[in-house]
CSV table of C-alpha atoms in Angstrom, one decimal:
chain,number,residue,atom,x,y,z
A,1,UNK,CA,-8.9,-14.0,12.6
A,2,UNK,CA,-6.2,-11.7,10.4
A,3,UNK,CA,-6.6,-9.8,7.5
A,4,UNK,CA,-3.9,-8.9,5.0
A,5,UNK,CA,-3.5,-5.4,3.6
A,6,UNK,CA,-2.0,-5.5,0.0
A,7,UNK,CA,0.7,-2.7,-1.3
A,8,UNK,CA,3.9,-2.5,-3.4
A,9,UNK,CA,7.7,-1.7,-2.5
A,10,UNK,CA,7.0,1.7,-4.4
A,11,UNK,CA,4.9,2.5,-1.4
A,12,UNK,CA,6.3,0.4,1.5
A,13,UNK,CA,9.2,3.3,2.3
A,14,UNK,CA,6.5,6.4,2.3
A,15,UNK,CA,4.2,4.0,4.6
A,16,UNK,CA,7.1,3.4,7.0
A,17,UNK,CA,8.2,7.1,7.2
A,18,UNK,CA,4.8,8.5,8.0
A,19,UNK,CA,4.4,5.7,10.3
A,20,UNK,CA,0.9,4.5,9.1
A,21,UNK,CA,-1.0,3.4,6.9
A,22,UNK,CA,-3.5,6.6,6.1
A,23,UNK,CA,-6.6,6.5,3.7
A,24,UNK,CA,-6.5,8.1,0.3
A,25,UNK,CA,-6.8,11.5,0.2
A,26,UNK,CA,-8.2,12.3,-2.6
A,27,UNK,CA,-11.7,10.2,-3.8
A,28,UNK,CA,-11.8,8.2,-6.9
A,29,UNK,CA,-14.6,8.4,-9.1
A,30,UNK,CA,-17.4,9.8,-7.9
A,31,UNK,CA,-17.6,8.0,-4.6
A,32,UNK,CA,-18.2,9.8,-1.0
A,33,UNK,CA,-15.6,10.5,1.5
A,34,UNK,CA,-14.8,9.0,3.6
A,35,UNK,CA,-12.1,6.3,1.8
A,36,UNK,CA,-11.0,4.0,3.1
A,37,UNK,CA,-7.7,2.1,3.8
A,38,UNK,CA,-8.4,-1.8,2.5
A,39,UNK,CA,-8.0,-5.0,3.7
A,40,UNK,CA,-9.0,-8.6,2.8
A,41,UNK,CA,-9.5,-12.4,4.5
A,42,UNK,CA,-7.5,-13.4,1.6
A,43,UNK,CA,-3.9,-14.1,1.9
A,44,UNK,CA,-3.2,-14.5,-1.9
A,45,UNK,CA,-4.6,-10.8,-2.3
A,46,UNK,CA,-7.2,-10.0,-4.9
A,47,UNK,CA,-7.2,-8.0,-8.4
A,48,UNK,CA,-8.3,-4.6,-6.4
A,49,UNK,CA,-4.6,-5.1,-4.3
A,50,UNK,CA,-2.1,-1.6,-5.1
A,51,UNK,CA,0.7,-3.8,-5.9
A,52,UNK,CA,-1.1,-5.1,-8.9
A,53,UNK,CA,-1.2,-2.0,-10.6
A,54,UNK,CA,1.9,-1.9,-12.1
A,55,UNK,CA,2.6,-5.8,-13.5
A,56,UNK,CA,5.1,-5.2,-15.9
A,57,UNK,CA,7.2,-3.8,-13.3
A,58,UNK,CA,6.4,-6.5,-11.0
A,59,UNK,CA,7.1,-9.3,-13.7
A,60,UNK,CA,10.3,-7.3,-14.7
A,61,UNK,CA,11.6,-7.4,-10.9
A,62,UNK,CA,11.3,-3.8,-10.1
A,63,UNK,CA,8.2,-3.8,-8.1
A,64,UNK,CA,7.9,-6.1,-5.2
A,65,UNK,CA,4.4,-7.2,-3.6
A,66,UNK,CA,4.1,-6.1,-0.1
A,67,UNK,CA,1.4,-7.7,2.3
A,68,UNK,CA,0.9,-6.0,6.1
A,69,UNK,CA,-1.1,-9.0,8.3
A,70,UNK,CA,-3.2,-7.2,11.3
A,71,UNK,CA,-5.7,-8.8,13.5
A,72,UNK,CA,-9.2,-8.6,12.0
A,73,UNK,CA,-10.8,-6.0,14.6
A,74,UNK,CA,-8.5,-3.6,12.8
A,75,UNK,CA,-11.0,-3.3,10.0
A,76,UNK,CA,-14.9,-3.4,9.8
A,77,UNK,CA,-16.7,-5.5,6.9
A,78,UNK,CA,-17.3,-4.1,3.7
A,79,UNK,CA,-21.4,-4.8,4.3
A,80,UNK,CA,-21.1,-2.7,7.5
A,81,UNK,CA,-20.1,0.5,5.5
A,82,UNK,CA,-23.8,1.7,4.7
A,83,UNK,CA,-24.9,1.9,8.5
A,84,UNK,CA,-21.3,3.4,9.7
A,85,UNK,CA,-21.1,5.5,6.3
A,86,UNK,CA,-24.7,6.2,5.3
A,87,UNK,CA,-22.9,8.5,2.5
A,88,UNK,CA,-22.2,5.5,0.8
A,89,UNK,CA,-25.4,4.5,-1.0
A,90,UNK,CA,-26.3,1.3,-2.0
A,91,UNK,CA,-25.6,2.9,-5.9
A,92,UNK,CA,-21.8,3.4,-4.4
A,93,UNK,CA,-21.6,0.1,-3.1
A,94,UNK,CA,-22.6,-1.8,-6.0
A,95,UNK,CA,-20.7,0.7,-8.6
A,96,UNK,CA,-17.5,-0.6,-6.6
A,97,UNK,CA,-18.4,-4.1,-6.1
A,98,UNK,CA,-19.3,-4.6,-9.7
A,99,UNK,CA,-15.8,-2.7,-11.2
A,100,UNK,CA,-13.8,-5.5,-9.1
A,101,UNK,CA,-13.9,-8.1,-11.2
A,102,UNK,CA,-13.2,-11.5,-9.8
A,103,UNK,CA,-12.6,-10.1,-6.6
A,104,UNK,CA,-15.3,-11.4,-3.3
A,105,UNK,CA,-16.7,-8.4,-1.4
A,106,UNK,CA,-17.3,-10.9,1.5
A,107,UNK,CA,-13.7,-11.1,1.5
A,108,UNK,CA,-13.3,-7.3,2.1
A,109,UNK,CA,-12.6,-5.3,5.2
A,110,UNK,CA,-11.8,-1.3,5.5
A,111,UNK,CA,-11.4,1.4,8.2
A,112,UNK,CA,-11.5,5.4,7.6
A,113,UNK,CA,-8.8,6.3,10.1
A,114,UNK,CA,-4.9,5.8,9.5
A,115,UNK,CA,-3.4,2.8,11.2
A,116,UNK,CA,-0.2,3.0,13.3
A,117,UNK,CA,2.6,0.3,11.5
A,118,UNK,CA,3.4,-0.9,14.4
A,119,UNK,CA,0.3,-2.7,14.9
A,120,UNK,CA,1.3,-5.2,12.1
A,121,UNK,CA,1.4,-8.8,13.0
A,122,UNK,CA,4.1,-9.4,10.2
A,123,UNK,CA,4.8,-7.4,6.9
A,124,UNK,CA,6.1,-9.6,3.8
A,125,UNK,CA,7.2,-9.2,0.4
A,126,UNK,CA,6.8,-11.3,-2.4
A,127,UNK,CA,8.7,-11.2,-6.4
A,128,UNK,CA,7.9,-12.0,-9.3
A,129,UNK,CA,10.7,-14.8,-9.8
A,130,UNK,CA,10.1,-15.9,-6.1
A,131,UNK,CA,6.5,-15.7,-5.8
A,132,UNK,CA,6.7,-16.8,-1.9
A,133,UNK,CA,5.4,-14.9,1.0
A,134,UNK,CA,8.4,-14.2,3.0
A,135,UNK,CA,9.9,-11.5,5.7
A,136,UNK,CA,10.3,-8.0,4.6
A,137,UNK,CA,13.3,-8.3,7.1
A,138,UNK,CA,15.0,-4.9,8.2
A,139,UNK,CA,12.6,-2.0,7.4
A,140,UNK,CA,15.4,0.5,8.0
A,141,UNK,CA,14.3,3.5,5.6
A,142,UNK,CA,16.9,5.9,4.2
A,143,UNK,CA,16.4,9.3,2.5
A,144,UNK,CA,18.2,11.0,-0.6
A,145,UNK,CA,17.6,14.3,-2.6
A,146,UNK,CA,18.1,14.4,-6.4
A,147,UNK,CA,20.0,17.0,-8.0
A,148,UNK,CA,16.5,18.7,-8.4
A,149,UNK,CA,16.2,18.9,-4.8
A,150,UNK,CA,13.2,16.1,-4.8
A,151,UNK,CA,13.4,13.4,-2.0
A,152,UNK,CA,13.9,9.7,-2.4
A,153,UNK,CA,12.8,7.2,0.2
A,154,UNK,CA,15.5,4.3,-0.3
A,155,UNK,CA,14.9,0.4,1.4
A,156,UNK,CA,16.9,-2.5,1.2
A,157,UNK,CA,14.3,-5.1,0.4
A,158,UNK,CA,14.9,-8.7,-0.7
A,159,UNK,CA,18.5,-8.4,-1.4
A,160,UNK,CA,18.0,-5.4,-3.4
A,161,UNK,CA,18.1,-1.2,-2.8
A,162,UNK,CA,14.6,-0.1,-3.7
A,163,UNK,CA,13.8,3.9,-4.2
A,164,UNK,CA,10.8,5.4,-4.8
A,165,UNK,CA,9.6,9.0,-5.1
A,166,UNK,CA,6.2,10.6,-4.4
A,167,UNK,CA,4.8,12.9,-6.4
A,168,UNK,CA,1.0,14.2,-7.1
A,169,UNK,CA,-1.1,13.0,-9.8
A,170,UNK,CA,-4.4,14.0,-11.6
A,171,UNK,CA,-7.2,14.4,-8.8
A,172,UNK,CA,-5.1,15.0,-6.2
A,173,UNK,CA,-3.7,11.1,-6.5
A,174,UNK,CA,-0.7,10.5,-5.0
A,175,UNK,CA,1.8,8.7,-7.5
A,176,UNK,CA,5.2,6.5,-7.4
A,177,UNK,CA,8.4,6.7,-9.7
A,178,UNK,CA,11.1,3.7,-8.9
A,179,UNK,CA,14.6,4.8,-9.5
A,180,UNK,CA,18.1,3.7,-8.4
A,181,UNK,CA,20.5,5.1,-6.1
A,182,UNK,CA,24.0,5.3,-7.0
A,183,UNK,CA,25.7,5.4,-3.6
A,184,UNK,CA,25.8,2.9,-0.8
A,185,UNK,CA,22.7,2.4,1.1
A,186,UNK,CA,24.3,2.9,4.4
A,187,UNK,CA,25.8,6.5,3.5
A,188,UNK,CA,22.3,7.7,3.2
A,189,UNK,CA,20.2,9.9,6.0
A,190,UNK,CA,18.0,8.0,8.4
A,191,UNK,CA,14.7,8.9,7.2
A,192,UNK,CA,12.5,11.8,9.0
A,193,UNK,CA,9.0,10.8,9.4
A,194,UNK,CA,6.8,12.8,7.1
């Protein structure tokens, strides 16, 4: 069995240059630590996926939908969380459950500890205007600094050049900004892992 972990091509170059896929650090709400990084059965995603959180920029064509695949023993089932997590009460668990809207719990899977990339089966993009699952293709990741000195992670995905920087938001959250980059891809700095 596989499972499909759901994010967007704001985030795919940060998860590439660290290497892995790490849990949040930072808890939303008021749920217990640990959290978790997510995963579902589904291969259509759900409406608690990352790359839905931004749909006019998907719709628009700046955002791409990014989907890792990785065998199922990966991840744990949501219902096993309150005897690995005791933490997480049965108040938690149906707090969360009941803000996903349309979204199965059966259908979710998580684990509390990063995830090496490399143990991807396949990791795919998907647009707005081409709303097929397809190859991510070369996930060669390139760095920039602004003129303000912040850094840029720059990808060439689906035929375009996609940049995103990282930044920290209320909480502790981390958050995206998309940009362009106005030389050519290939002039730019391998990134460093981070």
């Amino acid at each position: 069995m596989i499972v499909y972990h759901y994010t967007s091509s704001w985030h795919l170059p940060w998860i590439l240059a660290s290497r892995e896929l790490r849990p949040p650090s930072h808890s939303i709400a008021d749920f217990p630590s640990p959290d978790f990084i997510w995963a579902t059965t589904d291969p259509n995603g759900d409406n608690t996926a990352t790359a839905r959180t931004s749909s006019r920029a998907y719709r628009s064509g700046g955002l791409l939908q990014v989907r890792f695949t990785f065998e199922a023993d990966e991840f744990f089932p949501w219902d096993d969380v309150p005897h690995r997590h005791p933490q997480w009460t049965e108040k938690h668990i149906k707090a969360l459950e009941a803000s996903s809207g349309k979204s199965d719990p059966r259908a979710w899977r998580c684990r509390p500890e990063a995830l090496d990339v490399e143990r991807a089966l396949a990791i795919d993009v998907r647009s707005y205007s081409n709303n097929k699952w397809r190859s991510a293709g070369n996930l060669d990741v390139r760095q920039a600094k602004n003129m303000d000195g912040s850094l840029w992670l720059v990808m060439q995905l689906d035929g375009k050049v996609v940049a995103s920087k990282r930044s920290l938001a209320k909480f502790g959250a981390e958050a995206f900004e998309a940009g362009t980059i106005a030389v050519p891809f290939e002039s730019l700095a391998v990134a460093q892992k981070i």
